[in-house]
CSV table of C-alpha atoms in Angstrom, one decimal:
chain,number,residue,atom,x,y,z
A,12,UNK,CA,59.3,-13.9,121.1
A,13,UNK,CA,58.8,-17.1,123.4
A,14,UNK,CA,57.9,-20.2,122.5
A,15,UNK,CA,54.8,-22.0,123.6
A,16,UNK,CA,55.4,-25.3,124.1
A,17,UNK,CA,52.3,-25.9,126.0
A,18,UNK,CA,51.0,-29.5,125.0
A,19,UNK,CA,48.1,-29.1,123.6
A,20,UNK,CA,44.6,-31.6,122.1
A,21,UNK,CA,43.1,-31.9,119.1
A,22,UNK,CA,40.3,-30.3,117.8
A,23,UNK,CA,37.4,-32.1,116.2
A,24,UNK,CA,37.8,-31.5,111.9
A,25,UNK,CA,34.7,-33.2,110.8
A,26,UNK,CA,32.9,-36.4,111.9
A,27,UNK,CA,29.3,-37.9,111.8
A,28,UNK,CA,27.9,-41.4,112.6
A,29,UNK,CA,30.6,-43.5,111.4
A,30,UNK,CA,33.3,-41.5,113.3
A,31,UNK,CA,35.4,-38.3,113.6
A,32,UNK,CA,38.5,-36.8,112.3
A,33,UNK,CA,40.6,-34.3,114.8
A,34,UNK,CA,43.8,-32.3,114.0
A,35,UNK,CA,46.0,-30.2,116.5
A,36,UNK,CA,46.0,-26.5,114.7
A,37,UNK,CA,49.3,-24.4,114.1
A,38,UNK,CA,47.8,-21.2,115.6
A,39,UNK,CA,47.3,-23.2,119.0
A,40,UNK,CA,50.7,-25.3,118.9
A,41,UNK,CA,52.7,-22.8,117.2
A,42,UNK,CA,56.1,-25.0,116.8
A,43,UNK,CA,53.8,-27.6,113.8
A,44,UNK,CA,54.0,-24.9,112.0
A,45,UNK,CA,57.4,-23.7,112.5
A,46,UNK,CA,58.6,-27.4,112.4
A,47,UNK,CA,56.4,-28.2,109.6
A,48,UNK,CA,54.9,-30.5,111.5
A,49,UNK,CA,51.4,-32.3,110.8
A,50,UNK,CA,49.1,-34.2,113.7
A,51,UNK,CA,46.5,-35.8,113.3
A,52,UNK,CA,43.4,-38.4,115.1
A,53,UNK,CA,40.8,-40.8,113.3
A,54,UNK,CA,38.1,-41.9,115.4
A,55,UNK,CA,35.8,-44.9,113.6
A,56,UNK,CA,32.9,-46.0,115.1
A,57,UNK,CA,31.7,-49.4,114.1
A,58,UNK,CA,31.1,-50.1,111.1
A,59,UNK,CA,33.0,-46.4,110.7
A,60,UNK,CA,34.7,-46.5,106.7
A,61,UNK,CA,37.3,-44.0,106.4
A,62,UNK,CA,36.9,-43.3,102.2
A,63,UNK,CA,39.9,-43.7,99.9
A,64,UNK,CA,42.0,-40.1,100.5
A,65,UNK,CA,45.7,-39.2,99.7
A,66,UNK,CA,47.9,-36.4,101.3
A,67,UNK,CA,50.1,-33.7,100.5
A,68,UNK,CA,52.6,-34.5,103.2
A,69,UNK,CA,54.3,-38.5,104.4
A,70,UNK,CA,53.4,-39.6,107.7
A,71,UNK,CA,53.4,-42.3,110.2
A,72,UNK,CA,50.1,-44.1,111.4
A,73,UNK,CA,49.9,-45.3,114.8
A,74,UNK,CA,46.9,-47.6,116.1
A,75,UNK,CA,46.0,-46.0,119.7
A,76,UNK,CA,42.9,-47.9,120.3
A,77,UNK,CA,41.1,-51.3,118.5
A,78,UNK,CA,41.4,-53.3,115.7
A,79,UNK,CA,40.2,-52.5,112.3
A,80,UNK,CA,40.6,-52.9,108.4
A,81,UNK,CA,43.7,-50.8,106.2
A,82,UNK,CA,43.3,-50.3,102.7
A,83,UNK,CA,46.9,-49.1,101.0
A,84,UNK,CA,47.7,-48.7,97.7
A,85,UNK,CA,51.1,-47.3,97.1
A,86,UNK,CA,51.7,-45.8,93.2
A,87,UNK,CA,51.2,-48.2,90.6
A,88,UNK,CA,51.0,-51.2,92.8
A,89,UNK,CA,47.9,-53.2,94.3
A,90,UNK,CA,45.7,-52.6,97.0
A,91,UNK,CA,47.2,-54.0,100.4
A,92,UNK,CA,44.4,-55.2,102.8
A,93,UNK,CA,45.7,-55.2,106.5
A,94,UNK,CA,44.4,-56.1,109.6
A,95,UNK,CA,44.9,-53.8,112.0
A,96,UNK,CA,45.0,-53.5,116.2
A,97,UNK,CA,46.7,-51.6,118.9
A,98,UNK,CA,50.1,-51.1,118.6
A,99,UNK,CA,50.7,-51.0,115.0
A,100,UNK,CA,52.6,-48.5,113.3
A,101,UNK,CA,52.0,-48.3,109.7
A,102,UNK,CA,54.5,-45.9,107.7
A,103,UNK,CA,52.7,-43.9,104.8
A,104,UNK,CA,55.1,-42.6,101.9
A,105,UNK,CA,53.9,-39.8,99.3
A,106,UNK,CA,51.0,-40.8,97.0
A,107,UNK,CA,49.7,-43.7,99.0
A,108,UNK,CA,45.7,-43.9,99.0
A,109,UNK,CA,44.5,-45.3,101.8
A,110,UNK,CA,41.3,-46.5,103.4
A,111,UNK,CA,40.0,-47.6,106.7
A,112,UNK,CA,37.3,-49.4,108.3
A,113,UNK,CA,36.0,-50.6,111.8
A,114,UNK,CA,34.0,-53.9,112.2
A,115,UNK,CA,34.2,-54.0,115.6
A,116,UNK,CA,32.5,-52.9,118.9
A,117,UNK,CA,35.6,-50.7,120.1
A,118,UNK,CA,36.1,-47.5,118.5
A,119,UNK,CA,39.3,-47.8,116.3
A,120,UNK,CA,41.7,-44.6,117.1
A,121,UNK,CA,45.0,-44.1,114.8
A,122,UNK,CA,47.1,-41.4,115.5
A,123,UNK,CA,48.6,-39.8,112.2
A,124,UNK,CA,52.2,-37.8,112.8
A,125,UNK,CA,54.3,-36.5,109.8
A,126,UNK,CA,56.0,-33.7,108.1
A,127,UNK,CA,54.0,-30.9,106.2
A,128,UNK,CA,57.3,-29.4,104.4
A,129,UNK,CA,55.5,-30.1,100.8
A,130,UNK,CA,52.5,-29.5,102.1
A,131,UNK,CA,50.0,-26.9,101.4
A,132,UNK,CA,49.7,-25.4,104.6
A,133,UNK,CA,52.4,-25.4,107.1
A,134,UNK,CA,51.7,-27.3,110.4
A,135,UNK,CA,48.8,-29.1,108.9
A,136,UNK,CA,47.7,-32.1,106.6
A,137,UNK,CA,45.8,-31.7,103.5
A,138,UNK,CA,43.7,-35.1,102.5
A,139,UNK,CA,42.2,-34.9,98.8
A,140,UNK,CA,39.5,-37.3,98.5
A,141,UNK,CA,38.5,-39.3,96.0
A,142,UNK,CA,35.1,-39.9,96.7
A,143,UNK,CA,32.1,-38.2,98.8
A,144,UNK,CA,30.7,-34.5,98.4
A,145,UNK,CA,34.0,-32.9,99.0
A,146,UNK,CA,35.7,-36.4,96.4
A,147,UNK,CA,38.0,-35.1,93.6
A,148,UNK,CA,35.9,-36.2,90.7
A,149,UNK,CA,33.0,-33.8,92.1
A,150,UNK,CA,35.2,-30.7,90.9
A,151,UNK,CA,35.2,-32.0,87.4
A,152,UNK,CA,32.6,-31.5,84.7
A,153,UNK,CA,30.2,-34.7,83.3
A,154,UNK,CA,32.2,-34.5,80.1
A,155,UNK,CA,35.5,-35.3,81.7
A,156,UNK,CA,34.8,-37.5,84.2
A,157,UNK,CA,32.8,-39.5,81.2
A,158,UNK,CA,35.7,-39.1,79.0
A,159,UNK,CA,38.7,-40.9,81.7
A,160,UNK,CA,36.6,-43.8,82.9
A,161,UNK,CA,34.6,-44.3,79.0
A,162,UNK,CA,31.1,-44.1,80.7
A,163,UNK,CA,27.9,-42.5,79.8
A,164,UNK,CA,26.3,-39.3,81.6
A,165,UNK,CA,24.0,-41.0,83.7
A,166,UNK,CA,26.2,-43.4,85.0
A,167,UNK,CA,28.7,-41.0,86.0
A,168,UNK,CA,26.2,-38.9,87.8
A,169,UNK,CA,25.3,-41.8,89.7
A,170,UNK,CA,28.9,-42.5,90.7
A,171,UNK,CA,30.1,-39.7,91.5
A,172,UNK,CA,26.4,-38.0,93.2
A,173,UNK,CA,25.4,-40.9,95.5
A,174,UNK,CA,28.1,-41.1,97.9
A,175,UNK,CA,27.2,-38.1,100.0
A,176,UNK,CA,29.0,-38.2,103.1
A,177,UNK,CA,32.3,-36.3,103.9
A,178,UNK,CA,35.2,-37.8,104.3
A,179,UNK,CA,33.9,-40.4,106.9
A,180,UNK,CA,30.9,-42.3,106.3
A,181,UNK,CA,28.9,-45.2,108.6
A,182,UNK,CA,27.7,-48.9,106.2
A,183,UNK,CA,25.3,-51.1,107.0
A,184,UNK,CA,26.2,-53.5,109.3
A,185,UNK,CA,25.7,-56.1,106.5
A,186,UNK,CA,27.7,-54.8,104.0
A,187,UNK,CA,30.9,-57.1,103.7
A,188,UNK,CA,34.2,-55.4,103.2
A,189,UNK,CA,37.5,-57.0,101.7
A,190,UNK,CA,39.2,-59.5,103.9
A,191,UNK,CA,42.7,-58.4,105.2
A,192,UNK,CA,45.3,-61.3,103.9
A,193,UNK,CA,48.0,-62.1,106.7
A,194,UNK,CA,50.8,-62.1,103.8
A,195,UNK,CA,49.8,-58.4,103.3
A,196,UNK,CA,51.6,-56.7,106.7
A,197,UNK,CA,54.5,-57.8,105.2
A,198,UNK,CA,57.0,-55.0,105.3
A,199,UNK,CA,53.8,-52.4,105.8
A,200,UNK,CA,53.1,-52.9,109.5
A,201,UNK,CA,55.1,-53.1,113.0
A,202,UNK,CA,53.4,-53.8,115.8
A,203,UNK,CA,55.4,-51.7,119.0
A,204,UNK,CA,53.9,-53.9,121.5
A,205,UNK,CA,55.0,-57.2,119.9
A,206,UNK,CA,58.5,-56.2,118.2
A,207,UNK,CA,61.9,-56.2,119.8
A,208,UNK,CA,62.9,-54.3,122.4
A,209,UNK,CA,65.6,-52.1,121.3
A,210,UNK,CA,66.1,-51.1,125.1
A,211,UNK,CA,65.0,-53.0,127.8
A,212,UNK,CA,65.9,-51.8,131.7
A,213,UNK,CA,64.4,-53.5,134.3
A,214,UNK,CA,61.6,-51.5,136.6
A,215,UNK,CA,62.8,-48.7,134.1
A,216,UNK,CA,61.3,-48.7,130.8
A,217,UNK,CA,61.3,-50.2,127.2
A,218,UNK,CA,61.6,-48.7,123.5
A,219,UNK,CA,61.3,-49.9,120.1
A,220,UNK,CA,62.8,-47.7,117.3
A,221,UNK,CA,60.9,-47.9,113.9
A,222,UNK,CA,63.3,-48.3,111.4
A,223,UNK,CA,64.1,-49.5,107.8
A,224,UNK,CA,65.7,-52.6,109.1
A,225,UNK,CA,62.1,-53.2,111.2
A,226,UNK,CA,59.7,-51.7,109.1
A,227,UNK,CA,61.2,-50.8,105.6
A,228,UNK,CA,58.9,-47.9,104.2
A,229,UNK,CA,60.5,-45.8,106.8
A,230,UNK,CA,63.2,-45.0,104.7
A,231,UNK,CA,60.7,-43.1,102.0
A,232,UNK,CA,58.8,-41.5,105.0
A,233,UNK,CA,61.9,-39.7,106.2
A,234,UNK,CA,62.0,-39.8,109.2
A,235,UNK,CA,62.4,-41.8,112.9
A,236,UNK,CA,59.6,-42.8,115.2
A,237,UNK,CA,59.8,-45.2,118.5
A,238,UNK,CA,57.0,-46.2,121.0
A,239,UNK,CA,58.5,-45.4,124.7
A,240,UNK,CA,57.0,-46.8,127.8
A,241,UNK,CA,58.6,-46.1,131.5
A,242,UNK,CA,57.8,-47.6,134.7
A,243,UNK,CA,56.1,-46.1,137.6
A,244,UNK,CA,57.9,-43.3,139.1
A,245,UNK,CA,60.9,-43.7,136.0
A,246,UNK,CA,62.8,-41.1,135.3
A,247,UNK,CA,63.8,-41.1,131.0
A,248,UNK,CA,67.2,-39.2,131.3
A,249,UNK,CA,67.5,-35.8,130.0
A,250,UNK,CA,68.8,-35.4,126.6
A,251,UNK,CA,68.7,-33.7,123.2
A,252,UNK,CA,68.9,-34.7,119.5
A,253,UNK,CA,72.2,-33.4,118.2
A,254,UNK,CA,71.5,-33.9,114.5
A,255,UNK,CA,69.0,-30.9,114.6
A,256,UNK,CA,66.0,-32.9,114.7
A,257,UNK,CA,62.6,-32.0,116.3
A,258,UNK,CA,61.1,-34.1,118.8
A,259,UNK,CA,57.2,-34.5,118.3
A,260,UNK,CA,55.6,-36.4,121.3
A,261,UNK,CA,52.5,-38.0,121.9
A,262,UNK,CA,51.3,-39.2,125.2
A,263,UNK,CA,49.6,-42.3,124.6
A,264,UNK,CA,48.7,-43.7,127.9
A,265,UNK,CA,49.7,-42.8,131.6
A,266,UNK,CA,50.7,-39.3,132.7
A,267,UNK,CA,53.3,-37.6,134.0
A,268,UNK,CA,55.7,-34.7,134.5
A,269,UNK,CA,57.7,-32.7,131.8
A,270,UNK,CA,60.7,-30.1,132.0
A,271,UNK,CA,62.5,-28.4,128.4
A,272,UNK,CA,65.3,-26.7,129.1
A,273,UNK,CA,66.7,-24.3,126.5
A,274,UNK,CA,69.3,-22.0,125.4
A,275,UNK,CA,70.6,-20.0,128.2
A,276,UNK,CA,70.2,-22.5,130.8
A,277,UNK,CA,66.4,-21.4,130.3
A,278,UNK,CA,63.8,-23.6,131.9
A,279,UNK,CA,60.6,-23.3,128.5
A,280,UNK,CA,58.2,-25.8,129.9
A,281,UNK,CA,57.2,-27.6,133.1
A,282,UNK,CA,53.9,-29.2,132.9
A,283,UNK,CA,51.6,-32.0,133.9
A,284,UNK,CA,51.3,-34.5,130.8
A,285,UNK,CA,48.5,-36.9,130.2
A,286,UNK,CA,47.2,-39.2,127.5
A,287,UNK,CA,46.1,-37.3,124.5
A,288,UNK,CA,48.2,-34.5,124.7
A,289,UNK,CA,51.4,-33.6,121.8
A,290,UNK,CA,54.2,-31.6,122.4
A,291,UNK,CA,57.1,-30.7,120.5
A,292,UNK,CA,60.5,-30.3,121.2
A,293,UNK,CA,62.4,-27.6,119.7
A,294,UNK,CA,65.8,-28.6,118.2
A,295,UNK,CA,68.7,-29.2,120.6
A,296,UNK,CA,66.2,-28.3,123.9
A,297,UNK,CA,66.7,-30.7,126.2
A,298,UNK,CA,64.1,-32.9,127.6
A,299,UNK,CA,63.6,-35.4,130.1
A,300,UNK,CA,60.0,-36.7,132.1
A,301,UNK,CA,59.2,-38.5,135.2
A,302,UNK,CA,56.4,-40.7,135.3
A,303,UNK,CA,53.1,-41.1,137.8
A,304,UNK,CA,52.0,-44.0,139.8
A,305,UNK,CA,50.5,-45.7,136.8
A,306,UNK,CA,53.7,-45.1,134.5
A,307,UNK,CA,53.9,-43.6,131.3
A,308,UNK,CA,54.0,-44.2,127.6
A,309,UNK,CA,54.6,-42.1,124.5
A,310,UNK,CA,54.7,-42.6,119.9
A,311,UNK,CA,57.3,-39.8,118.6
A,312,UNK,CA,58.4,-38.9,115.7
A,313,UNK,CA,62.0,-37.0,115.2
A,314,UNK,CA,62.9,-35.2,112.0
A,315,UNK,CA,65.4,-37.4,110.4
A,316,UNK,CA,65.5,-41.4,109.4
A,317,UNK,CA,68.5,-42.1,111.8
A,318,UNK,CA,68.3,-39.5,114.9
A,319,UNK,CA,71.3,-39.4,117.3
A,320,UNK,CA,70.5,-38.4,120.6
A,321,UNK,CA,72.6,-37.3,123.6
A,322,UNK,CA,72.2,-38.1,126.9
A,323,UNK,CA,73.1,-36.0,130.1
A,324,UNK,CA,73.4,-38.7,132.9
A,325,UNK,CA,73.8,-42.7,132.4
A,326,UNK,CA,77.5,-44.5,131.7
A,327,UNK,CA,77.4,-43.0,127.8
A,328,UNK,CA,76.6,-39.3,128.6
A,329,UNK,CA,78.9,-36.6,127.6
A,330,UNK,CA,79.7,-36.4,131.5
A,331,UNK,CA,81.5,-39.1,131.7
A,332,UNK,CA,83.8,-38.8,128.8
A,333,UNK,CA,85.0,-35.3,129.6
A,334,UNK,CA,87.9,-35.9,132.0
A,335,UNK,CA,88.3,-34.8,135.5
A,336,UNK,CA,90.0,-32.0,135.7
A,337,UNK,CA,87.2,-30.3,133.0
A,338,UNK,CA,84.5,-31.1,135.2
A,339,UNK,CA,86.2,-29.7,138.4
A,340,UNK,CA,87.3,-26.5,136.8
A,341,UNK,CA,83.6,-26.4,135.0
A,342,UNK,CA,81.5,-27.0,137.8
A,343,UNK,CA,83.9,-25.3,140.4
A,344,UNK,CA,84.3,-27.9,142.9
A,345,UNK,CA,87.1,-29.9,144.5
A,346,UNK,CA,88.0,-33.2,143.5
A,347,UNK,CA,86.1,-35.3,145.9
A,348,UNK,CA,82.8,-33.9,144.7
A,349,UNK,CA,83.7,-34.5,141.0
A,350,UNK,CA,84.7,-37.8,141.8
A,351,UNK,CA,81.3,-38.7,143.7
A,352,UNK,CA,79.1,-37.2,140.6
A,353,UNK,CA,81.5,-39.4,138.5
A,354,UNK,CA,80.7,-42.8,140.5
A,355,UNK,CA,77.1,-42.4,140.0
A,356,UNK,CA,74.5,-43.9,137.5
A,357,UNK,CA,77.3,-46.2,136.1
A,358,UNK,CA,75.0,-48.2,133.8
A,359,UNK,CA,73.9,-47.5,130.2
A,360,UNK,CA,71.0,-47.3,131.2
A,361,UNK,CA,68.6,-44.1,130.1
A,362,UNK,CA,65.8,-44.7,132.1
A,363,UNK,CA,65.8,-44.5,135.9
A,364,UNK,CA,63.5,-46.5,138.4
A,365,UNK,CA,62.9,-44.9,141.1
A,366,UNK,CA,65.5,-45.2,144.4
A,367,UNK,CA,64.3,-47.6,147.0
């Protein structure tokens, strides 16, 4: 059976006035499920408040669009009130309840990627809310809810029965909202745009790796993630994870071109990318993408903390540490072809500008 790697958008969840929540689906992206692979979109309007949900699986928020209010409350600790704004990736362990809200004219849009290997469905987040029609405390009987919190009947009708909105909900414009403290990004939030660039080539591109060193609760996630950007007409050179990771890719702005190769010498996707769209990479497929006119950038994820990849052209690439005489008797040609493939793209470099 072939794979589909087709990238693919998301599909509208639920949503109302204060905003909408959209997920990619396992029967149209086939590889979430068999990566165990979750994707995810919230949309806020203004004044757009996300209610306090957890979910069954650990994932890694990424701010596409605006700025905006986090609420985070990791177990047994106190709520963390962030401000929020493009660029920021937020890493989201197990058990954290989290909330968010938009104050602002510009819709806020996070991207949510993670795994799904606890999960209750394969290929797809499960959030478990703790307030609204669908909240937690709605399954339980008068008595028991009465019985944790010490309240009469009436009261917890009223608390639990008023908020009727699903999952996303829109407040008056008036209605004031806790005040992010700057101390409180502390070790939660790393803004891409802003951080160091862990690779930096001229008229090429730039990435910055998320990692326990920059952003420490990636080490309870479990796994990578890095914010890539190439030039206009850059090549990023083709390459594979050789630690058996999966590649999960989303296009955040620009567009492109994409070829996977796989086993066999098998070419399983050329396409046209664009903002919007996710794609996944199977494990050890290579990869590698050209950018258009106006360049490209894409947030991935890859299935372990600390992924090793390898490269197929550039100074460090497998080419140029197998010696001579391999290459000649592997690609079947005489020396002075070997030694011209050899001279070429000398640098460390992994992304290519264009040639002049």
């Amino acid at each position: 059976m072939e794979l589909d790697l087709t990238p693919k958008l998301p599909k509208q969840a639920y949503g109302g006035d204060g905003g909408s929540y959209s997920a990619w689906c396992p029967k149209e992206l086939p590889m979430l499920k068999e990566g165990n692979i979750g994707a995810a979109k919230l949309a806020l309007e203004q004044h757009g408040f996300a209610v306090p949900r957890y979910s069954d699986s650990s994932k890694v928020a990424y701010v596409l669009q605006g700025s905006g209010t986090a609420g985070i409350v990791l177990p047994e600790k106190e709520e963390k009130v962030i401000a929020i704004k493009k660029g920021d990736s937020i890493a989201l362990p197990f058990g954290v309840v989290t909330w968010w809200f938009n104050n602002e004219e510009t819709e806020l849009e996070i991207l949510f990627l993670g795994e799904t290997h606890k999960g209750h469905k394969a290929g797809k987040f499960t959030d478990f809310y703790l307030t609204g029609s669908n909240g937690i405390f709605t399954g339980f009987s008068t008595e028991f809810v009465g019985r944790a919190w010490d309240l009469d009947e009436s009261t917890v009708k009223t608390l639990v029965g008023s908020q009727t909105g699903t999952g996303i909900v829109k407040l008056d414009a008036d209605f004031k909202m806790p005040q992010p403290k700057a101390e409180d990004r502390d070790g939660f939030v790393l803004n891409c745009l802003e951080a160091p660039l862990d690779v930096d080539i001229k008229n090429g591109g730039r990435v910055v790796v998320l990692n326990t060193k920059n952003l420490p609760l990636v080490g309870e996630v479990g796994f990578g993630a890095d914010l890539v950007q190439i030039d206009a007409h850059s090549m990023c050179s083709p390459g594979f994870s050789c630690d058996s990771a999966l590649q999960v890719t989303y296009i955040v702005g620009g567009s492109g071109r994409v070829q996977v190769v796989g086993a066999d010498g098998k070419r399983v996707l050329e396409t046209h990318i664009k903002a919007g769209s996710l794609f996944i990479v199977p494990r050890f497929f290579v990869v590698s993408k050209i950018a258009d006119s106006e360049g490209m950038s894409w947030f991935s994820i890859v299935t372990t903390p600390d992924p090793i990849f390898t490269h197929l052209a550039g100074r460090t690439s497998v080419w140029k540490a197998l010696s001579p005489e391999v290459l000649q008797a592997a690609f079947k040609v005489e020396a002075e072809v070997e030694q011209s493939f050899r001279s070429k793209r000398t640098s460390d470099a992994i992304f290519f500008p264009p040639s002049n």
